Amino acid sequence: MTLLSIEGLGISFGGIAAVKNVSFRVSPGEIVSVIGPNGAGKTTLFNMISGVYQPGSGKVVLNGEDVTAMSPHLLARRGMSRTFQNLQIFQTMSVLENTLAGYHLQESGPVLADLLNLPSSRRRARAAEEGARALLKRVGLERAAEREAGSLSYGSLKRLEIARAMALKPKVLLLDEPAAGCNAVETEEIDHLIAEIAASGVAILLVEHDMKMVMRISNHIVVLDHGEKIAEGDPATVSRDPAVIAAYLGAEHAAG
Amino acid sequence: MSELLQFLLSGVTVGAVYALVALGFTIIYNASDVVNFAQGEFVMLGGMITFFLHAAGAPLPLAAVIAILATAAIGVAMNKLTIEPARGAPVVSLVIITIGVSILIRGAAQLIFDKQIHTYPAFSGDDPIHILGATILPQSLWVILGAVAVFIGLWLFFTRTLLGRAVLATSNNRLAAQLVGINTTFVMTLSFALSAGIGALAGVLVTPITMVSYDVGLALALKGFAAAMLGGMGNPKGALVGGLVLGLLEGLTAGYLSSQYKDAAAFIVILAVLFFMPQGLFGRKSTDRV
Amino acid sequence: MRLSVKSATLLTLLAFVVVAPLFFPSSFYYRVGALIFVNGLAVTGMVILTGWAGQISLGHAGFAGIGAYACALAPEHLGLHPALAVLLGAVISAVLAWLVGRPILRLKGYYLGVASLGFGILVSMVLNNERDLTRGPDGIDVADLGLRGLLKDAGLDLSNGQFWYFFCGFSLMLGAWFALNIFNSPTGRALRALHGSEIAARTVGIDVPRLKLQAFVISAVYASVAGSLLALQNKFITPDVAGFMHSVEMVTMAVLGGVSSVIGAIFGAAVLTLLPQVLTVFAEYEQLVLGLIMVLVMIFLREGVVPSFLRKFRGNEA
Ligand SMILES: Nc1ncnc2c1ncn2[C@@H]1O[C@H](COP(=O)(O)OP(=O)(O)OP(=O)(O)O)[C@@H](O)[C@H]1O
Ligand SMILES: [Mg+2]
């Protein structure tokens, strides 16, 4: 059963194609990884899927519905949630409040009720807070709940973004380099967390440079190079693919 | 018929001024993403400084040149003292800063000069020229020709000179421009000098027709902005067309509807553009990077 | 036990409203106090719009003008009680804010600045030009609210100055209470989130344009009610209430005291209301001073005076 289907997605900036004709599918409980050298177009692909960029061509189909170029807040209502490679944290809010923001769809109600501080407004806020604290515990940030988010370490912020994204109770979760900047222990923790989330039936789309992690947890891997899909398959197949090896070696030579 | 032509002619004259103000907006916006609410004050300064120098005995051409240079210097000072220190600030802060500078200049002009309405002699006399039953003042021709000269001059500058191309490159992609060795700080300074100077020139040319006082800047800024938005933010051609269209609309409103509400034309244009085509006539869409 | 921001703000206001009169050198200061409270109310709306939603309006005086002229015109022409006229003004302001804000709040931040500037100019143009209705630049009389008479019948005999001082003081407290309710509610959290990162706010399901629009409408109602209170206490109003300089004053007050802090913004309102009263030469320099404050605060003290001071004082908490 397909939950998310990407069909021929493409976009170009100033005449240069950043992503070209990329297609693949993701099912519930599945972990699909998108890998590729720097600048391959992975983040751009995520931005199109999550409605942040308007695709130049192609379609995004979620649960049978065409959601191409739909505004992110409407995608959120349909069960899509994501994290960002370059952190998008609400800096001046507390860690708890950052997580609570993820409960927006569940906790928000009439403005007038909030203005008058009606019991209904307080009840909504309280229910969300319990959920948020439980989530923080799950990502190991419960002790930092009251701290200002801006004061946390990079690795902690990565986990905070996961907690916030989880707060939406998503059907599809897009994670853009969740383990970047984390040490070996933290990476392992995130690794477990992702597996756990997938086991609960969430479809996961992952971008990650840590190849060990990708090979360990992915069900399916999509390889991008210069915006194009050059290979696709299970971890074993992809890691033997000559085009993939060439792309990575080429990238390393160029960078080196 | 001749009545219509009359309204059109006066529309083109003010339209040329709005086009120049809009051009000033555009130059600064392209170089720095700053929307400069003080743009109208440059026009006011051009007129006021010229008047007071002329009243003090300076010949008109000399007074005008000094006014333009002085205003350009004020533009540069504005950039150095208020925009550069706030680089990277959110849009709201930048709006507050430029509106603050606008009021500051107004307040200073009111103290240094006065609160009176002033004018000085037209450059080539006041005998109206007759065209097909309508008339146009020689000074209107000065305004229109001045605007044409500025647009042609800038076009040559941006396309034919190395410096002009550097400015264009910066407006396309600041980081890339820095990487290829363009001094973007200097480009910012230049942009403020240019757009302040252009604003002052507009003031110098139009004052014999519309007169000047310390508080004319705000309305001009609003109209210049309306023109820039109508044409498409960031596009010099848009500034020209937007300015002319707005001027004509205003001329026709004043002629056929109500001269009291001719200033409302600008606001209606702003709302209509925002409702129906936020990109303006020649604007392009941009994708914010994440 | 530490007080929440909400209780601390409300207690500070209450203490000020009650205690300040003990130190008034003359009854004239009741009037100054009432003006401070009215401006404080308008500026509280700016906190919601600018401090929390991160949007800027340069035409909020237009809404104050609508609120004020509703009190001048509705009782005379529609036979409404002045209290209902306040309500009518607020509704008209809300509807206009919604109409103007809806297309604009989808766009980048400065568009609202420009459009609201135009809106304010338009309102003041109408108030100045439609002499048949508004009597033009000379101003118009406003009916009596009638509440002071009722209080007198009930045995509470206040002078006109005293009545408006306490009435505006308590109105401000009510306004501050509403605003602070929002701050800690889901709506307030969403507002602060979109201020922090608009992209992230959208991906967690926040309808950003709609939320900004709500903030714009609410702040317009604050300005409108403030305008009504001004008209009612002066029993007279001129189109200046809707003028551009009044809009600029509102922004400057909020920015000076601290645009994201209710108590800070009210402090800013107090300072800039007091200045012209104690310094008669101030009128001459008003534009210069307001302009300077806006520029300097934005460059050197972006949070505003009060939050910066509190931060120094209490260490690193907001
Ligand atoms: N908004 C934008 N405007 C212009 N170019 C863009 C924009 N977003 C992405 N690009 C370009 O698209 C290409 C792909 O970038 P993208 O960030 O998607 O790569 P990536 O695979 O995520 O790389 P990395 O591994 O470094 O994160 C790059 O050349 C980038 O410069
Ligand atoms: Mg990336």
PDB file of N, CA, C and O in Angstrom, chain C residues 216-257:
ATOM      1  N   PHE C 216      -3.872  41.515  13.294  1.00  0.00           N
ATOM      2  CA  PHE C 216      -4.106  42.848  12.736  1.00  0.00           C
ATOM      3  C   PHE C 216      -5.488  43.355  13.141  1.00  0.00           C
ATOM      4  O   PHE C 216      -5.652  44.508  13.565  1.00  0.00           O
ATOM      5  N   VAL C 217      -6.484  42.480  13.040  1.00  0.00           N
ATOM      6  CA  VAL C 217      -7.846  42.876  13.390  1.00  0.00           C
ATOM      7  C   VAL C 217      -7.931  43.221  14.881  1.00  0.00           C
ATOM      8  O   VAL C 217      -8.492  44.253  15.265  1.00  0.00           O
ATOM      9  N   ILE C 218      -7.363  42.366  15.723  1.00  0.00           N
ATOM     10  CA  ILE C 218      -7.421  42.631  17.164  1.00  0.00           C
ATOM     11  C   ILE C 218      -6.747  43.964  17.487  1.00  0.00           C
ATOM     12  O   ILE C 218      -7.272  44.793  18.233  1.00  0.00           O
ATOM     13  N   SER C 219      -5.568  44.200  16.881  1.00  0.00           N
ATOM     14  CA  SER C 219      -4.863  45.444  17.202  1.00  0.00           C
ATOM     15  C   SER C 219      -5.641  46.650  16.690  1.00  0.00           C
ATOM     16  O   SER C 219      -5.605  47.721  17.293  1.00  0.00           O
ATOM     17  N   ALA C 220      -6.357  46.480  15.580  1.00  0.00           N
ATOM     18  CA  ALA C 220      -7.175  47.585  15.073  1.00  0.00           C
ATOM     19  C   ALA C 220      -8.290  47.916  16.059  1.00  0.00           C
ATOM     20  O   ALA C 220      -8.621  49.082  16.281  1.00  0.00           O
ATOM     21  N   VAL C 221      -8.857  46.878  16.683  1.00  0.00           N
ATOM     22  CA  VAL C 221      -9.916  47.111  17.660  1.00  0.00           C
ATOM     23  C   VAL C 221      -9.353  47.878  18.867  1.00  0.00           C
ATOM     24  O   VAL C 221      -9.975  48.812  19.373  1.00  0.00           O
ATOM     25  N   TYR C 222      -8.158  47.504  19.303  1.00  0.00           N
ATOM     26  CA  TYR C 222      -7.531  48.247  20.402  1.00  0.00           C
ATOM     27  C   TYR C 222      -7.408  49.729  20.043  1.00  0.00           C
ATOM     28  O   TYR C 222      -7.773  50.613  20.825  1.00  0.00           O
ATOM     29  N   ALA C 223      -6.893  50.002  18.843  1.00  0.00           N
ATOM     30  CA  ALA C 223      -6.708  51.403  18.439  1.00  0.00           C
ATOM     31  C   ALA C 223      -8.050  52.115  18.362  1.00  0.00           C
ATOM     32  O   ALA C 223      -8.173  53.274  18.777  1.00  0.00           O
ATOM     33  N   SER C 224      -9.053  51.415  17.862  1.00  0.00           N
ATOM     34  CA  SER C 224     -10.370  52.016  17.706  1.00  0.00           C
ATOM     35  C   SER C 224     -10.956  52.397  19.067  1.00  0.00           C
ATOM     36  O   SER C 224     -11.454  53.506  19.257  1.00  0.00           O
ATOM     37  N   VAL C 225     -10.886  51.457  20.022  1.00  0.00           N
ATOM     38  CA  VAL C 225     -11.427  51.743  21.350  1.00  0.00           C
ATOM     39  C   VAL C 225     -10.646  52.887  22.004  1.00  0.00           C
ATOM     40  O   VAL C 225     -11.220  53.779  22.633  1.00  0.00           O
ATOM     41  N   ALA C 226      -9.340  52.896  21.811  1.00  0.00           N
ATOM     42  CA  ALA C 226      -8.537  53.995  22.365  1.00  0.00           C
ATOM     43  C   ALA C 226      -9.002  55.319  21.775  1.00  0.00           C
ATOM     44  O   ALA C 226      -9.156  56.316  22.495  1.00  0.00           O
ATOM     45  N   GLY C 227      -9.246  55.342  20.456  1.00  0.00           N
ATOM     46  CA  GLY C 227      -9.735  56.568  19.826  1.00  0.00           C
ATOM     47  C   GLY C 227     -11.076  56.988  20.404  1.00  0.00           C
ATOM     48  O   GLY C 227     -11.316  58.170  20.666  1.00  0.00           O
ATOM     49  N   SER C 228     -11.965  56.006  20.625  1.00  0.00           N
ATOM     50  CA  SER C 228     -13.270  56.309  21.213  1.00  0.00           C
ATOM     51  C   SER C 228     -13.108  56.939  22.593  1.00  0.00           C
ATOM     52  O   SER C 228     -13.746  57.942  22.917  1.00  0.00           O
ATOM     53  N   LEU C 229     -12.251  56.337  23.416  1.00  0.00           N
ATOM     54  CA  LEU C 229     -12.072  56.862  24.778  1.00  0.00           C
ATOM     55  C   LEU C 229     -11.527  58.286  24.750  1.00  0.00           C
ATOM     56  O   LEU C 229     -11.917  59.136  25.549  1.00  0.00           O
ATOM     57  N   LEU C 230     -10.631  58.534  23.798  1.00  0.00           N
ATOM     58  CA  LEU C 230     -10.071  59.874  23.671  1.00  0.00           C
ATOM     59  C   LEU C 230     -11.174  60.872  23.336  1.00  0.00           C
ATOM     60  O   LEU C 230     -11.285  61.938  23.960  1.00  0.00           O
ATOM     61  N   ALA C 231     -12.006  60.513  22.359  1.00  0.00           N
ATOM     62  CA  ALA C 231     -13.075  61.411  21.941  1.00  0.00           C
ATOM     63  C   ALA C 231     -14.055  61.648  23.080  1.00  0.00           C
ATOM     64  O   ALA C 231     -14.470  62.780  23.340  1.00  0.00           O
ATOM     65  N   LEU C 232     -14.415  60.571  23.790  1.00  0.00           N
ATOM     66  CA  LEU C 232     -15.421  60.696  24.847  1.00  0.00           C
ATOM     67  C   LEU C 232     -14.923  61.562  25.995  1.00  0.00           C
ATOM     68  O   LEU C 232     -15.667  62.353  26.545  1.00  0.00           O
ATOM     69  N   GLN C 233     -13.644  61.408  26.344  1.00  0.00           N
ATOM     70  CA  GLN C 233     -13.192  62.212  27.486  1.00  0.00           C
ATOM     71  C   GLN C 233     -12.972  63.665  27.117  1.00  0.00           C
ATOM     72  O   GLN C 233     -13.186  64.556  27.928  1.00  0.00           O
ATOM     73  N   ASN C 234     -12.560  63.927  25.860  1.00  0.00           N
ATOM     74  CA  ASN C 234     -12.374  65.321  25.450  1.00  0.00           C
ATOM     75  C   ASN C 234     -13.697  65.975  25.077  1.00  0.00           C
ATOM     76  O   ASN C 234     -13.767  67.178  24.941  1.00  0.00           O
ATOM     77  N   LYS C 235     -14.734  65.158  24.834  1.00  0.00           N
ATOM     78  CA  LYS C 235     -16.031  65.623  24.332  1.00  0.00           C
ATOM     79  C   LYS C 235     -15.875  66.413  23.047  1.00  0.00           C
ATOM     80  O   LYS C 235     -16.712  67.228  22.676  1.00  0.00           O
ATOM     81  N   PHE C 236     -14.771  66.172  22.353  1.00  0.00           N
ATOM     82  CA  PHE C 236     -14.466  66.911  21.137  1.00  0.00           C
ATOM     83  C   PHE C 236     -13.362  66.157  20.408  1.00  0.00           C
ATOM     84  O   PHE C 236     -12.506  65.555  21.044  1.00  0.00           O
ATOM     85  N   ILE C 237     -13.394  66.176  19.073  1.00  0.00           N
ATOM     86  CA  ILE C 237     -12.338  65.455  18.359  1.00  0.00           C
ATOM     87  C   ILE C 237     -12.041  66.126  17.027  1.00  0.00           C
ATOM     88  O   ILE C 237     -12.928  66.687  16.395  1.00  0.00           O
ATOM     89  N   THR C 238     -10.781  66.126  16.607  1.00  0.00           N
ATOM     90  CA  THR C 238     -10.401  66.643  15.286  1.00  0.00           C
ATOM     91  C   THR C 238      -9.779  65.512  14.470  1.00  0.00           C
ATOM     92  O   THR C 238      -9.381  64.489  15.028  1.00  0.00           O
ATOM     93  N   PRO C 239      -9.667  65.711  13.150  1.00  0.00           N
ATOM     94  CA  PRO C 239      -9.101  64.646  12.305  1.00  0.00           C
ATOM     95  C   PRO C 239      -7.649  64.302  12.653  1.00  0.00           C
ATOM     96  O   PRO C 239      -7.136  63.291  12.179  1.00  0.00           O
ATOM     97  N   ASP C 240      -6.987  65.140  13.453  1.00  0.00           N
ATOM     98  CA  ASP C 240      -5.605  64.830  13.836  1.00  0.00           C
ATOM     99  C   ASP C 240      -5.484  63.451  14.465  1.00  0.00           C
ATOM    100  O   ASP C 240      -4.432  62.825  14.410  1.00  0.00           O
ATOM    101  N   VAL C 241      -6.569  63.002  15.099  1.00  0.00           N
ATOM    102  CA  VAL C 241      -6.521  61.705  15.771  1.00  0.00           C
ATOM    103  C   VAL C 241      -6.180  60.603  14.766  1.00  0.00           C
ATOM    104  O   VAL C 241      -5.570  59.596  15.118  1.00  0.00           O
ATOM    105  N   ALA C 242      -6.525  60.820  13.496  1.00  0.00           N
ATOM    106  CA  ALA C 242      -6.252  59.799  12.483  1.00  0.00           C
ATOM    107  C   ALA C 242      -4.997  60.107  11.687  1.00  0.00           C
ATOM    108  O   ALA C 242      -4.648  59.390  10.761  1.00  0.00           O
ATOM    109  N   GLY C 243      -4.305  61.199  12.050  1.00  0.00           N
ATOM    110  CA  GLY C 243      -3.173  61.661  11.250  1.00  0.00           C
ATOM    111  C   GLY C 243      -1.970  60.738  11.299  1.00  0.00           C
ATOM    112  O   GLY C 243      -1.812  59.921  12.205  1.00  0.00           O
ATOM    113  N   PHE C 244      -1.119  60.908  10.306  1.00  0.00           N
ATOM    114  CA  PHE C 244       0.068  60.073  10.207  1.00  0.00           C
ATOM    115  C   PHE C 244       0.939  60.179  11.457  1.00  0.00           C
ATOM    116  O   PHE C 244       1.454  59.181  11.963  1.00  0.00           O
ATOM    117  N   MET C 245       1.077  61.399  11.988  1.00  0.00           N
ATOM    118  CA  MET C 245       1.946  61.547  13.154  1.00  0.00           C
ATOM    119  C   MET C 245       1.429  60.752  14.350  1.00  0.00           C
ATOM    120  O   MET C 245       2.192  60.267  15.166  1.00  0.00           O
ATOM    121  N   HIS C 246       0.110  60.624  14.445  1.00  0.00           N
ATOM    122  CA  HIS C 246      -0.441  59.823  15.542  1.00  0.00           C
ATOM    123  C   HIS C 246      -0.060  58.350  15.370  1.00  0.00           C
ATOM    124  O   HIS C 246       0.283  57.665  16.336  1.00  0.00           O
ATOM    125  N   SER C 247      -0.091  57.869  14.127  1.00  0.00           N
ATOM    126  CA  SER C 247       0.351  56.494  13.870  1.00  0.00           C
ATOM    127  C   SER C 247       1.808  56.312  14.275  1.00  0.00           C
ATOM    128  O   SER C 247       2.187  55.313  14.894  1.00  0.00           O
ATOM    129  N   VAL C 248       2.610  57.298  13.880  1.00  0.00           N
ATOM    130  CA  VAL C 248       4.035  57.209  14.196  1.00  0.00           C
ATOM    131  C   VAL C 248       4.249  57.234  15.706  1.00  0.00           C
ATOM    132  O   VAL C 248       5.080  56.495  16.249  1.00  0.00           O
ATOM    133  N   GLU C 249       3.474  58.065  16.393  1.00  0.00           N
ATOM    134  CA  GLU C 249       3.586  58.095  17.861  1.00  0.00           C
ATOM    135  C   GLU C 249       3.330  56.716  18.453  1.00  0.00           C
ATOM    136  O   GLU C 249       4.061  56.258  19.328  1.00  0.00           O
ATOM    137  N   MET C 250       2.276  56.058  17.954  1.00  0.00           N
ATOM    138  CA  MET C 250       1.955  54.729  18.498  1.00  0.00           C
ATOM    139  C   MET C 250       3.129  53.775  18.320  1.00  0.00           C
ATOM    140  O   MET C 250       3.513  53.063  19.250  1.00  0.00           O
ATOM    141  N   VAL C 251       3.677  53.747  17.105  1.00  0.00           N
ATOM    142  CA  VAL C 251       4.796  52.837  16.849  1.00  0.00           C
ATOM    143  C   VAL C 251       5.976  53.189  17.752  1.00  0.00           C
ATOM    144  O   VAL C 251       6.590  52.318  18.377  1.00  0.00           O
ATOM    145  N   THR C 252       6.271  54.484  17.852  1.00  0.00           N
ATOM    146  CA  THR C 252       7.437  54.889  18.630  1.00  0.00           C
ATOM    147  C   THR C 252       7.273  54.544  20.102  1.00  0.00           C
ATOM    148  O   THR C 252       8.214  54.090  20.758  1.00  0.00           O
ATOM    149  N   MET C 253       6.084  54.778  20.632  1.00  0.00           N
ATOM    150  CA  MET C 253       5.840  54.437  22.034  1.00  0.00           C
ATOM    151  C   MET C 253       6.137  52.962  22.280  1.00  0.00           C
ATOM    152  O   MET C 253       6.849  52.592  23.220  1.00  0.00           O
ATOM    153  N   ALA C 254       5.568  52.118  21.412  1.00  0.00           N
ATOM    154  CA  ALA C 254       5.741  50.679  21.579  1.00  0.00           C
ATOM    155  C   ALA C 254       7.204  50.288  21.446  1.00  0.00           C
ATOM    156  O   ALA C 254       7.745  49.533  22.254  1.00  0.00           O
ATOM    157  N   VAL C 255       7.860  50.848  20.440  1.00  0.00           N
ATOM    158  CA  VAL C 255       9.246  50.499  20.175  1.00  0.00           C
ATOM    159  C   VAL C 255      10.145  50.949  21.323  1.00  0.00           C
ATOM    160  O   VAL C 255      11.023  50.220  21.781  1.00  0.00           O
ATOM    161  N   LEU C 256       9.895  52.154  21.817  1.00  0.00           N
ATOM    162  CA  LEU C 256      10.725  52.691  22.895  1.00  0.00           C
ATOM    163  C   LEU C 256      10.645  51.811  24.136  1.00  0.00           C
ATOM    164  O   LEU C 256      11.660  51.397  24.693  1.00  0.00           O
ATOM    165  N   GLY C 257       9.432  51.514  24.578  1.00  0.00           N
ATOM    166  CA  GLY C 257       9.302  50.761  25.821  1.00  0.00           C
ATOM    167  C   GLY C 257       9.644  49.289  25.644  1.00  0.00           C
ATOM    168  O   GLY C 257      10.177  48.655  26.542  1.00  0.00           O
TER     169      GLY C 257
END
